[in-house]
């Protein structure tokens, strides 16, 4: 099968099964913002982010190794799955021992048990789903996405609307959906066959851990990049504005959600396709970035309308933080694409180094910009940090894959998004006409990259 068509085919299969679960956050936002106050939403968002911070620590980053080594024909699948399972259980055991210390952290306290269960079930679900994908069961992976969407909706309505459990219900809904998904995948895919504690190939385990462990601090730095703004907003400006910032963050994530669907398929192609890798990466990168910039431009154009439709009146002012966050999100997706080069080459230390620079940049800029420019200072700091990581990876990854970048096209796209952001935030005279004109210009600028891929197909 043509490698371009194989990539598109896998993307479509993943989209059918997982798009509903990816966009679920938008369907549930009216529910969340109607049953939770601004302060409660800000608090529960921080609780979830603490769980996301603990996830790579508990799993020792092994989830990243599951897909990388599971797709490699050189390694036995049973060694890959068993290594992942044992690593997660061992990491969770260490987490239990640290409970007296962790329970003293902000937003943990009485929520420690909930966060622990969330971390364990999320880790096990990721292990099963990524291994299923590595096995090539893309249809089962997509079916699980559909079922996960249905169960998440059911548990959210049950816990938040019927039982009115508030913050606890928010977390328990995710835990319940992850638990059912783990059980479903484990039995339907027959994963018990790949769980062999005896006769485990230690060489495979060592290689997986050598690749995965550097991704622990890498994940932490990504977390810092995402969360530094929220904690500093809460510190400088209060929980209510942090709640608005958390809601505004949800809108641009539609770009990440669409990107993740593609990245699920792209990782499989990037690892398995070895012929003409440079031209393959170049063509896909151009089309991928073209779609990202067009989508980002459209979200900025309709940011007020989207916010009006998706959140309650109390959260409507969050629209003004969306433009800069869209820019940050676009470059997040570009950075993740370039990270696939490090994944293919097993250069996790380089992924760590570039992410660390971005995280440090973000923290410094947040301290400088939030006191002066408020919430939008945090949004702009996030954009700059991801842009810095992009520049570093764009230069460094060319040592491994000779991708050709059009610096002029990337610069024009970035400037267009920046102009749209300022026009929207400042609400300049005739801002609607300006926004429409800039969006049309963005489409014209990037249409060639999309047409090129269609011609190749």
CSV table of C-alpha atoms in Angstrom, one decimal:
chain,number,residue,atom,x,y,z
A,1,UNK,CA,0.0,0.0,0.0
A,2,UNK,CA,1.2,3.5,-0.8
A,3,UNK,CA,2.7,4.9,2.4
A,4,UNK,CA,0.8,8.2,2.0
A,5,UNK,CA,-2.5,6.4,1.6
A,6,UNK,CA,-1.6,4.1,4.5
A,7,UNK,CA,-1.1,7.2,6.7
A,8,UNK,CA,-4.4,8.7,5.5
A,9,UNK,CA,-6.2,5.4,5.9
A,10,UNK,CA,-5.0,4.9,9.5
A,11,UNK,CA,-5.8,8.5,10.3
A,12,UNK,CA,-9.4,8.0,9.1
A,13,UNK,CA,-9.9,4.9,11.1
A,14,UNK,CA,-8.6,6.6,14.2
A,15,UNK,CA,-10.7,9.6,13.5
A,16,UNK,CA,-13.9,7.5,13.3
A,17,UNK,CA,-13.3,5.8,16.6
A,18,UNK,CA,-11.6,8.5,18.6
A,19,UNK,CA,-12.8,11.9,17.3
A,20,UNK,CA,-15.9,11.6,19.5
A,21,UNK,CA,-13.9,11.0,22.6
A,22,UNK,CA,-11.4,13.7,21.6
A,23,UNK,CA,-14.1,16.4,21.2
A,24,UNK,CA,-16.0,15.2,24.3
A,25,UNK,CA,-14.5,17.9,26.4
A,26,UNK,CA,-16.4,20.5,24.3
A,27,UNK,CA,-19.7,18.7,24.6
A,28,UNK,CA,-19.3,18.5,28.3
A,29,UNK,CA,-18.2,22.1,28.9
A,30,UNK,CA,-21.8,23.4,29.2
A,31,UNK,CA,-22.4,20.8,31.8
A,32,UNK,CA,-19.2,21.5,33.7
A,33,UNK,CA,-19.6,25.3,33.7
A,34,UNK,CA,-23.3,25.0,34.8
A,35,UNK,CA,-22.7,22.7,37.8
A,36,UNK,CA,-19.3,24.0,38.9
A,37,UNK,CA,-18.5,27.6,39.9
A,38,UNK,CA,-15.4,29.4,38.4
A,39,UNK,CA,-13.4,28.7,41.6
A,40,UNK,CA,-14.5,25.0,41.7
A,41,UNK,CA,-13.6,24.5,38.0
A,42,UNK,CA,-10.2,26.1,38.6
A,43,UNK,CA,-9.6,23.8,41.6
A,44,UNK,CA,-10.7,20.6,39.8
A,45,UNK,CA,-8.6,21.5,36.8
A,46,UNK,CA,-5.5,21.8,39.1
A,47,UNK,CA,-6.3,18.4,40.6
A,48,UNK,CA,-6.4,16.8,37.2
A,49,UNK,CA,-3.1,18.4,36.3
A,50,UNK,CA,-1.5,17.1,39.5
A,51,UNK,CA,-2.6,13.6,38.3
A,52,UNK,CA,-1.2,14.3,34.9
A,53,UNK,CA,2.1,15.3,36.6
A,54,UNK,CA,2.2,12.0,38.5
A,55,UNK,CA,1.4,9.8,35.5
A,56,UNK,CA,4.9,9.8,33.9
A,57,UNK,CA,6.5,9.3,37.4
A,58,UNK,CA,4.4,6.3,38.2
A,59,UNK,CA,4.9,4.7,34.7
A,60,UNK,CA,8.5,5.7,34.5
A,61,UNK,CA,7.6,7.1,31.1
A,62,UNK,CA,7.1,3.5,29.8
A,63,UNK,CA,3.9,4.3,27.9
A,64,UNK,CA,6.2,6.1,25.3
A,65,UNK,CA,8.3,2.9,25.1
A,66,UNK,CA,5.2,0.7,24.5
A,67,UNK,CA,4.4,2.2,21.1
A,68,UNK,CA,8.1,2.7,20.0
A,69,UNK,CA,9.2,-0.9,20.9
A,70,UNK,CA,5.9,-2.5,20.2
A,71,UNK,CA,6.0,-1.5,16.5
A,72,UNK,CA,9.6,-2.6,16.2
A,73,UNK,CA,9.7,-6.2,14.8
A,74,UNK,CA,13.0,-6.8,16.5
A,75,UNK,CA,11.3,-7.0,19.9
A,76,UNK,CA,8.9,-9.7,21.2
A,77,UNK,CA,5.4,-8.3,22.0
A,78,UNK,CA,5.1,-10.2,25.3
A,79,UNK,CA,8.4,-8.7,26.6
A,80,UNK,CA,7.2,-5.2,25.7
A,81,UNK,CA,3.7,-5.6,27.4
A,82,UNK,CA,5.1,-7.3,30.5
A,83,UNK,CA,7.7,-4.7,31.0
A,84,UNK,CA,5.1,-2.0,30.8
A,85,UNK,CA,2.8,-3.8,33.3
A,86,UNK,CA,5.5,-4.5,35.8
A,87,UNK,CA,6.9,-1.0,35.6
A,88,UNK,CA,3.5,0.7,36.2
A,89,UNK,CA,2.8,-1.6,39.3
A,90,UNK,CA,6.2,-0.9,40.7
A,91,UNK,CA,5.9,2.8,40.2
A,92,UNK,CA,2.5,2.9,41.8
A,93,UNK,CA,3.9,1.0,44.8
A,94,UNK,CA,6.5,3.7,45.3
A,95,UNK,CA,3.7,6.3,45.0
A,96,UNK,CA,1.8,4.6,47.8
A,97,UNK,CA,5.0,4.8,50.0
A,98,UNK,CA,5.2,8.6,49.3
A,99,UNK,CA,1.6,9.2,50.3
A,100,UNK,CA,2.4,10.9,53.7
A,101,UNK,CA,4.6,13.4,51.8
A,102,UNK,CA,2.4,14.0,48.8
A,103,UNK,CA,-0.7,14.5,50.8
A,104,UNK,CA,0.8,17.7,52.1
A,105,UNK,CA,0.9,19.3,48.6
A,106,UNK,CA,-1.6,22.0,47.6
A,107,UNK,CA,-4.8,20.6,46.2
A,108,UNK,CA,-3.9,17.0,47.3
A,109,UNK,CA,-4.9,16.7,51.0
A,110,UNK,CA,-8.3,15.0,51.3
A,111,UNK,CA,-8.2,14.4,47.5
A,112,UNK,CA,-5.2,12.1,47.6
A,113,UNK,CA,-7.1,8.9,47.3
A,114,UNK,CA,-9.1,10.1,44.3
A,115,UNK,CA,-6.0,11.4,42.5
A,116,UNK,CA,-4.1,8.1,43.2
A,117,UNK,CA,-7.0,6.0,41.7
A,118,UNK,CA,-7.1,8.4,38.7
A,119,UNK,CA,-3.4,7.9,38.1
A,120,UNK,CA,-3.4,4.1,38.4
A,121,UNK,CA,-6.4,3.6,36.1
A,122,UNK,CA,-5.2,6.2,33.6
A,123,UNK,CA,-1.8,4.4,33.4
A,124,UNK,CA,-3.3,1.0,32.9
A,125,UNK,CA,-5.7,2.2,30.2
A,126,UNK,CA,-2.8,3.9,28.4
A,127,UNK,CA,-0.8,0.7,28.6
A,128,UNK,CA,-3.6,-1.4,27.1
A,129,UNK,CA,-4.6,1.1,24.4
A,130,UNK,CA,-1.0,1.8,23.2
A,131,UNK,CA,-0.2,-1.9,23.1
A,132,UNK,CA,-3.3,-2.6,21.1
A,133,UNK,CA,-2.2,0.1,18.6
A,134,UNK,CA,1.3,-1.3,18.5
A,135,UNK,CA,-0.2,-4.7,17.6
A,136,UNK,CA,-2.0,-3.0,14.6
A,137,UNK,CA,-5.5,-3.4,16.0
A,138,UNK,CA,-6.5,0.0,14.8
A,139,UNK,CA,-10.2,-0.8,14.5
A,140,UNK,CA,-10.3,-2.2,18.1
A,141,UNK,CA,-8.4,0.9,19.3
A,142,UNK,CA,-11.1,3.1,17.6
A,143,UNK,CA,-14.0,1.0,18.9
A,144,UNK,CA,-12.6,1.5,22.4
A,145,UNK,CA,-12.6,5.3,21.8
A,146,UNK,CA,-16.3,5.2,20.9
A,147,UNK,CA,-17.2,3.1,24.0
A,148,UNK,CA,-15.1,5.3,26.2
A,149,UNK,CA,-17.0,8.4,25.0
A,150,UNK,CA,-20.3,6.8,25.8
A,151,UNK,CA,-19.3,5.7,29.3
A,152,UNK,CA,-17.7,9.1,30.1
A,153,UNK,CA,-20.9,10.9,29.2
A,154,UNK,CA,-22.9,8.5,31.2
A,155,UNK,CA,-20.8,8.8,34.3
A,156,UNK,CA,-20.6,12.6,34.1
A,157,UNK,CA,-24.4,12.9,34.0
A,158,UNK,CA,-24.8,10.3,36.8
A,159,UNK,CA,-22.2,11.8,39.1
A,160,UNK,CA,-22.6,15.5,38.4
A,161,UNK,CA,-26.3,16.0,37.6
A,162,UNK,CA,-28.1,13.1,39.3
A,163,UNK,CA,-25.9,12.5,42.4
A,164,UNK,CA,-24.5,16.0,42.5
A,165,UNK,CA,-21.1,14.9,43.7
A,166,UNK,CA,-19.3,18.1,42.4
A,167,UNK,CA,-15.5,18.0,42.2
A,168,UNK,CA,-15.4,14.3,43.3
A,169,UNK,CA,-17.9,13.4,40.6
A,170,UNK,CA,-15.7,15.1,38.0
A,171,UNK,CA,-12.7,12.9,38.9
A,172,UNK,CA,-14.7,9.7,39.5
A,173,UNK,CA,-16.3,10.0,36.0
A,174,UNK,CA,-12.9,9.8,34.4
A,175,UNK,CA,-11.8,7.0,36.7
A,176,UNK,CA,-14.9,4.9,36.0
A,177,UNK,CA,-14.6,5.3,32.2
A,178,UNK,CA,-10.8,4.4,32.3
A,179,UNK,CA,-11.6,1.3,34.4
A,180,UNK,CA,-14.2,0.0,31.9
A,181,UNK,CA,-11.9,0.7,29.0
A,182,UNK,CA,-9.0,-1.2,30.6
A,183,UNK,CA,-11.1,-4.2,31.3
A,184,UNK,CA,-12.6,-4.2,27.7
A,185,UNK,CA,-9.2,-4.0,26.0
A,186,UNK,CA,-7.6,-6.5,28.2
A,187,UNK,CA,-10.1,-9.2,27.5
A,188,UNK,CA,-11.2,-8.5,23.9
A,189,UNK,CA,-7.6,-8.2,22.7
A,190,UNK,CA,-6.5,-11.2,24.8
A,191,UNK,CA,-3.7,-9.2,26.4
A,192,UNK,CA,-3.3,-11.9,29.1
A,193,UNK,CA,-1.4,-13.9,26.5
A,194,UNK,CA,1.3,-11.2,26.5
A,195,UNK,CA,1.7,-11.1,30.2
A,196,UNK,CA,4.6,-13.4,31.1
A,197,UNK,CA,6.4,-12.6,34.4
A,198,UNK,CA,8.7,-15.6,33.9
A,199,UNK,CA,11.2,-15.7,31.1
A,200,UNK,CA,11.1,-11.9,30.6
A,201,UNK,CA,13.9,-10.7,28.3
A,202,UNK,CA,15.8,-8.4,30.6
A,203,UNK,CA,17.7,-6.8,27.6
A,204,UNK,CA,14.4,-5.6,26.1
A,205,UNK,CA,13.3,-4.2,29.5
A,206,UNK,CA,16.6,-2.4,30.0
A,207,UNK,CA,16.4,-0.9,26.5
A,208,UNK,CA,12.8,0.2,27.0
A,209,UNK,CA,13.6,1.8,30.4
A,210,UNK,CA,16.8,3.5,28.9
A,211,UNK,CA,14.6,5.0,26.3
A,212,UNK,CA,11.6,5.8,28.6
A,213,UNK,CA,13.2,7.1,31.8
A,214,UNK,CA,14.6,10.4,30.2
A,215,UNK,CA,11.0,11.0,29.0
A,216,UNK,CA,10.0,11.3,32.7
A,217,UNK,CA,11.6,14.7,33.2
A,218,UNK,CA,10.6,15.5,29.6
A,219,UNK,CA,6.9,14.9,30.6
A,220,UNK,CA,7.4,16.9,33.7
A,221,UNK,CA,8.8,19.8,31.7
A,222,UNK,CA,5.8,19.6,29.4
A,223,UNK,CA,3.6,19.7,32.5
A,224,UNK,CA,5.5,22.7,33.7
A,225,UNK,CA,5.0,24.4,30.3
A,226,UNK,CA,1.3,23.7,30.6
A,227,UNK,CA,0.8,24.3,34.3
A,228,UNK,CA,3.2,27.1,35.3
A,229,UNK,CA,0.7,29.6,33.9
A,230,UNK,CA,-2.2,28.3,35.9
A,231,UNK,CA,-0.5,28.1,39.3
A,232,UNK,CA,1.0,31.6,38.8
A,233,UNK,CA,-2.4,33.0,37.7
A,234,UNK,CA,-4.0,31.5,40.8
A,235,UNK,CA,-1.2,33.0,42.9
A,236,UNK,CA,-1.1,36.5,41.4
A,237,UNK,CA,-4.7,37.0,40.2
A,238,UNK,CA,-6.9,34.5,42.2
A,239,UNK,CA,-8.9,31.3,41.6
A,240,UNK,CA,-11.7,32.9,39.6
A,241,UNK,CA,-9.4,34.2,36.8
A,242,UNK,CA,-7.6,30.9,36.8
A,243,UNK,CA,-11.0,29.2,36.2
A,244,UNK,CA,-11.5,31.5,33.2
A,245,UNK,CA,-8.0,30.7,31.9
A,246,UNK,CA,-8.7,27.0,32.3
A,247,UNK,CA,-11.9,27.3,30.3
A,248,UNK,CA,-10.2,29.4,27.6
A,249,UNK,CA,-7.5,26.6,27.4
A,250,UNK,CA,-10.2,24.1,26.4
A,251,UNK,CA,-11.2,25.9,23.2
A,252,UNK,CA,-7.8,25.7,21.4
A,253,UNK,CA,-7.4,22.1,22.4
A,254,UNK,CA,-9.6,21.2,19.5
A,255,UNK,CA,-6.4,21.7,17.4
A,256,UNK,CA,-4.5,19.3,19.8
A,257,UNK,CA,-7.3,16.8,19.6
A,258,UNK,CA,-7.3,16.7,15.8
A,259,UNK,CA,-3.5,16.6,15.8
A,260,UNK,CA,-3.5,13.7,18.2
A,261,UNK,CA,-5.7,11.7,15.9
A,262,UNK,CA,-3.2,12.2,13.1
A,263,UNK,CA,-0.2,11.6,15.4
A,264,UNK,CA,-1.6,8.2,16.4
A,265,UNK,CA,-1.3,7.2,12.7
A,266,UNK,CA,1.8,9.2,12.0
A,267,UNK,CA,3.9,7.5,14.7
A,268,UNK,CA,3.1,4.1,13.1
A,269,UNK,CA,4.2,5.4,9.7
A,270,UNK,CA,7.3,7.2,11.0
A,271,UNK,CA,8.6,4.1,12.6
A,272,UNK,CA,7.7,1.5,10.0
A,273,UNK,CA,8.4,3.5,6.8
A,274,UNK,CA,12.1,3.7,6.0
A,275,UNK,CA,12.3,4.3,2.3
A,276,UNK,CA,12.7,8.0,1.2
A,277,UNK,CA,12.2,9.1,4.8
A,278,UNK,CA,13.4,12.7,4.2
A,279,UNK,CA,10.9,13.5,1.4
A,280,UNK,CA,8.2,11.6,3.2
A,281,UNK,CA,8.6,13.7,6.4
A,282,UNK,CA,8.9,16.9,4.3
A,283,UNK,CA,5.6,16.4,2.4
A,284,UNK,CA,3.7,15.4,5.5
A,285,UNK,CA,5.1,18.2,7.6
A,286,UNK,CA,4.1,20.8,5.0
A,287,UNK,CA,0.5,19.5,4.7
A,288,UNK,CA,0.2,19.1,8.5
A,289,UNK,CA,1.4,22.6,9.3
A,290,UNK,CA,-0.9,24.0,6.6
A,291,UNK,CA,-3.9,22.5,8.2
A,292,UNK,CA,-2.8,23.6,11.7
A,293,UNK,CA,-2.4,27.3,10.7
A,294,UNK,CA,-5.8,27.3,8.8
A,295,UNK,CA,-7.6,25.7,11.8
A,296,UNK,CA,-5.9,28.1,14.2
A,297,UNK,CA,-6.9,31.1,12.2
A,298,UNK,CA,-10.5,29.9,12.0
A,299,UNK,CA,-10.7,29.4,15.8
A,300,UNK,CA,-9.4,32.9,16.4
A,301,UNK,CA,-12.0,34.3,14.0
A,302,UNK,CA,-14.9,32.5,15.7
A,303,UNK,CA,-13.5,32.6,19.3
A,304,UNK,CA,-16.4,34.8,20.6
A,305,UNK,CA,-19.0,32.7,19.0
A,306,UNK,CA,-17.5,29.4,20.2
A,307,UNK,CA,-17.3,30.6,23.7
A,308,UNK,CA,-20.8,31.9,23.6
A,309,UNK,CA,-22.1,28.5,22.5
A,310,UNK,CA,-20.0,26.3,24.8
A,311,UNK,CA,-19.9,27.9,28.2
A,312,UNK,CA,-22.2,29.6,30.6
A,313,UNK,CA,-22.5,33.4,30.8
A,314,UNK,CA,-20.2,33.6,33.8
A,315,UNK,CA,-17.3,32.2,31.8
A,316,UNK,CA,-17.9,34.2,28.6
A,317,UNK,CA,-15.0,36.7,29.3
A,318,UNK,CA,-12.6,33.8,28.8
A,319,UNK,CA,-12.8,34.4,25.0
A,320,UNK,CA,-10.2,37.2,25.2
A,321,UNK,CA,-7.5,34.7,26.2
A,322,UNK,CA,-8.1,32.3,23.3
A,323,UNK,CA,-6.1,34.0,20.5
A,324,UNK,CA,-2.6,33.7,22.1
A,325,UNK,CA,-3.5,30.2,23.4
A,326,UNK,CA,-4.3,29.2,19.8
A,327,UNK,CA,-0.9,30.3,18.7
A,328,UNK,CA,0.7,28.3,21.6
A,329,UNK,CA,-1.4,25.3,20.6
A,330,UNK,CA,-0.4,25.4,16.9
A,331,UNK,CA,3.3,25.4,17.8
A,332,UNK,CA,2.7,22.6,20.4
A,333,UNK,CA,1.4,20.4,17.6
A,334,UNK,CA,4.4,21.3,15.4
A,335,UNK,CA,6.8,20.6,18.2
A,336,UNK,CA,5.1,17.2,18.7
A,337,UNK,CA,5.6,16.3,15.1
A,338,UNK,CA,9.3,17.1,15.2
A,339,UNK,CA,9.5,15.0,18.4
A,340,UNK,CA,8.5,12.0,16.3
A,341,UNK,CA,12.0,12.3,14.8
A,342,UNK,CA,13.5,11.8,18.2
A,343,UNK,CA,11.2,8.9,18.8
A,344,UNK,CA,12.2,7.1,15.6
A,345,UNK,CA,15.9,7.6,16.4
A,346,UNK,CA,15.4,6.7,20.1
A,347,UNK,CA,17.0,10.1,21.0
A,348,UNK,CA,14.9,10.8,24.1
A,349,UNK,CA,17.6,12.8,25.8
A,350,UNK,CA,17.4,15.4,23.0
A,351,UNK,CA,13.7,15.6,23.4
A,352,UNK,CA,14.3,16.2,27.1
A,353,UNK,CA,16.8,18.9,26.5
A,354,UNK,CA,14.7,21.0,24.1
A,355,UNK,CA,11.6,20.6,26.3
A,356,UNK,CA,13.6,21.8,29.3
A,357,UNK,CA,14.6,25.0,27.6
A,358,UNK,CA,10.9,25.7,26.8
A,359,UNK,CA,9.8,25.1,30.3
A,360,UNK,CA,12.4,27.4,31.8
A,361,UNK,CA,11.5,30.1,29.3
A,362,UNK,CA,7.8,29.7,30.2
A,363,UNK,CA,8.3,30.1,33.9
A,364,UNK,CA,10.6,33.1,33.6
A,365,UNK,CA,8.2,34.9,31.2
A,366,UNK,CA,5.2,34.1,33.4
A,367,UNK,CA,6.8,35.8,36.4
A,368,UNK,CA,7.6,38.8,34.2
A,369,UNK,CA,4.3,39.1,32.2
A,370,UNK,CA,1.5,38.1,34.5
A,371,UNK,CA,1.9,40.9,37.0
A,372,UNK,CA,2.0,43.4,34.2
A,373,UNK,CA,-0.4,42.1,31.5
A,374,UNK,CA,-2.6,39.7,33.6
A,375,UNK,CA,-4.0,36.5,32.1
A,376,UNK,CA,-3.0,37.3,28.5
A,377,UNK,CA,0.6,37.7,29.7
A,378,UNK,CA,0.5,34.0,30.7
A,379,UNK,CA,-1.0,33.1,27.4
A,380,UNK,CA,1.7,35.0,25.4
A,381,UNK,CA,4.4,33.4,27.6
A,382,UNK,CA,3.1,30.0,26.7
A,383,UNK,CA,3.2,30.8,23.0
A,384,UNK,CA,6.8,32.1,23.2
A,385,UNK,CA,8.0,29.0,25.1
A,386,UNK,CA,6.6,26.6,22.5
A,387,UNK,CA,8.0,28.8,19.7
A,388,UNK,CA,11.5,28.5,21.2
A,389,UNK,CA,11.2,24.7,21.4
A,390,UNK,CA,10.1,24.7,17.8
A,391,UNK,CA,13.2,26.6,16.7
A,392,UNK,CA,15.5,24.3,18.6
A,393,UNK,CA,14.0,21.1,17.2
A,394,UNK,CA,13.7,22.5,13.7
A,395,UNK,CA,17.4,23.0,13.6
A,396,UNK,CA,18.5,19.9,15.6
A,397,UNK,CA,16.3,17.2,13.9
A,398,UNK,CA,17.7,17.9,10.5
A,399,UNK,CA,20.8,15.9,11.6
A,400,UNK,CA,18.6,12.7,11.5
A,401,UNK,CA,16.0,13.4,8.9
A,402,UNK,CA,16.7,15.8,6.1
A,403,UNK,CA,13.4,17.7,6.1
A,404,UNK,CA,13.2,20.9,4.0
A,405,UNK,CA,11.4,23.8,5.7
A,406,UNK,CA,10.1,26.9,4.1
A,407,UNK,CA,11.2,29.5,6.6
A,408,UNK,CA,9.3,32.3,4.7
A,409,UNK,CA,6.0,30.4,4.7
A,410,UNK,CA,6.3,29.6,8.4
A,411,UNK,CA,7.1,33.2,9.2
A,412,UNK,CA,4.2,34.5,7.2
A,413,UNK,CA,1.8,32.1,8.9
A,414,UNK,CA,3.0,33.1,12.3
A,415,UNK,CA,2.7,36.8,11.6
A,416,UNK,CA,-0.8,36.3,10.3
A,417,UNK,CA,-1.9,34.5,13.5
A,418,UNK,CA,-0.2,37.2,15.6
A,419,UNK,CA,-2.0,40.0,13.7
A,420,UNK,CA,-5.3,38.2,14.1
A,421,UNK,CA,-4.7,37.8,17.9
A,422,UNK,CA,-4.0,41.5,18.4
A,423,UNK,CA,-7.0,42.6,16.3
A,424,UNK,CA,-9.3,40.3,18.2
A,425,UNK,CA,-8.0,41.0,21.7
A,426,UNK,CA,-8.0,44.8,21.2
A,427,UNK,CA,-11.3,44.7,19.2
A,428,UNK,CA,-9.9,47.3,16.8
A,429,UNK,CA,-12.3,49.2,14.5
A,430,UNK,CA,-13.8,47.0,11.8
A,431,UNK,CA,-12.2,44.0,13.6
A,432,UNK,CA,-14.7,41.5,12.0
A,433,UNK,CA,-13.6,42.6,8.5
A,434,UNK,CA,-10.0,42.4,9.4
A,435,UNK,CA,-10.4,38.9,10.9
A,436,UNK,CA,-12.2,37.6,7.8
A,437,UNK,CA,-9.6,39.1,5.5
A,438,UNK,CA,-6.7,37.6,7.5
A,439,UNK,CA,-8.3,34.2,7.7
A,440,UNK,CA,-8.8,34.2,3.9
A,441,UNK,CA,-5.2,35.2,3.4
A,442,UNK,CA,-4.2,32.3,5.7
A,443,UNK,CA,-6.2,29.9,3.6
A,444,UNK,CA,-4.7,31.1,0.3
A,445,UNK,CA,-1.1,30.9,1.8
A,446,UNK,CA,-1.5,27.3,2.9
A,447,UNK,CA,-3.8,25.8,0.2
A,448,UNK,CA,-0.8,24.7,-1.9
A,449,UNK,CA,0.6,22.4,0.8
A,450,UNK,CA,-2.8,20.6,1.1
A,451,UNK,CA,-3.2,20.3,-2.7
A,452,UNK,CA,0.3,18.9,-3.0
A,453,UNK,CA,-0.6,16.0,-0.7
A,454,UNK,CA,-3.8,15.3,-2.5
A,455,UNK,CA,-1.9,15.1,-5.8
A,456,UNK,CA,0.6,12.7,-4.2
A,457,UNK,CA,-2.3,10.4,-3.1
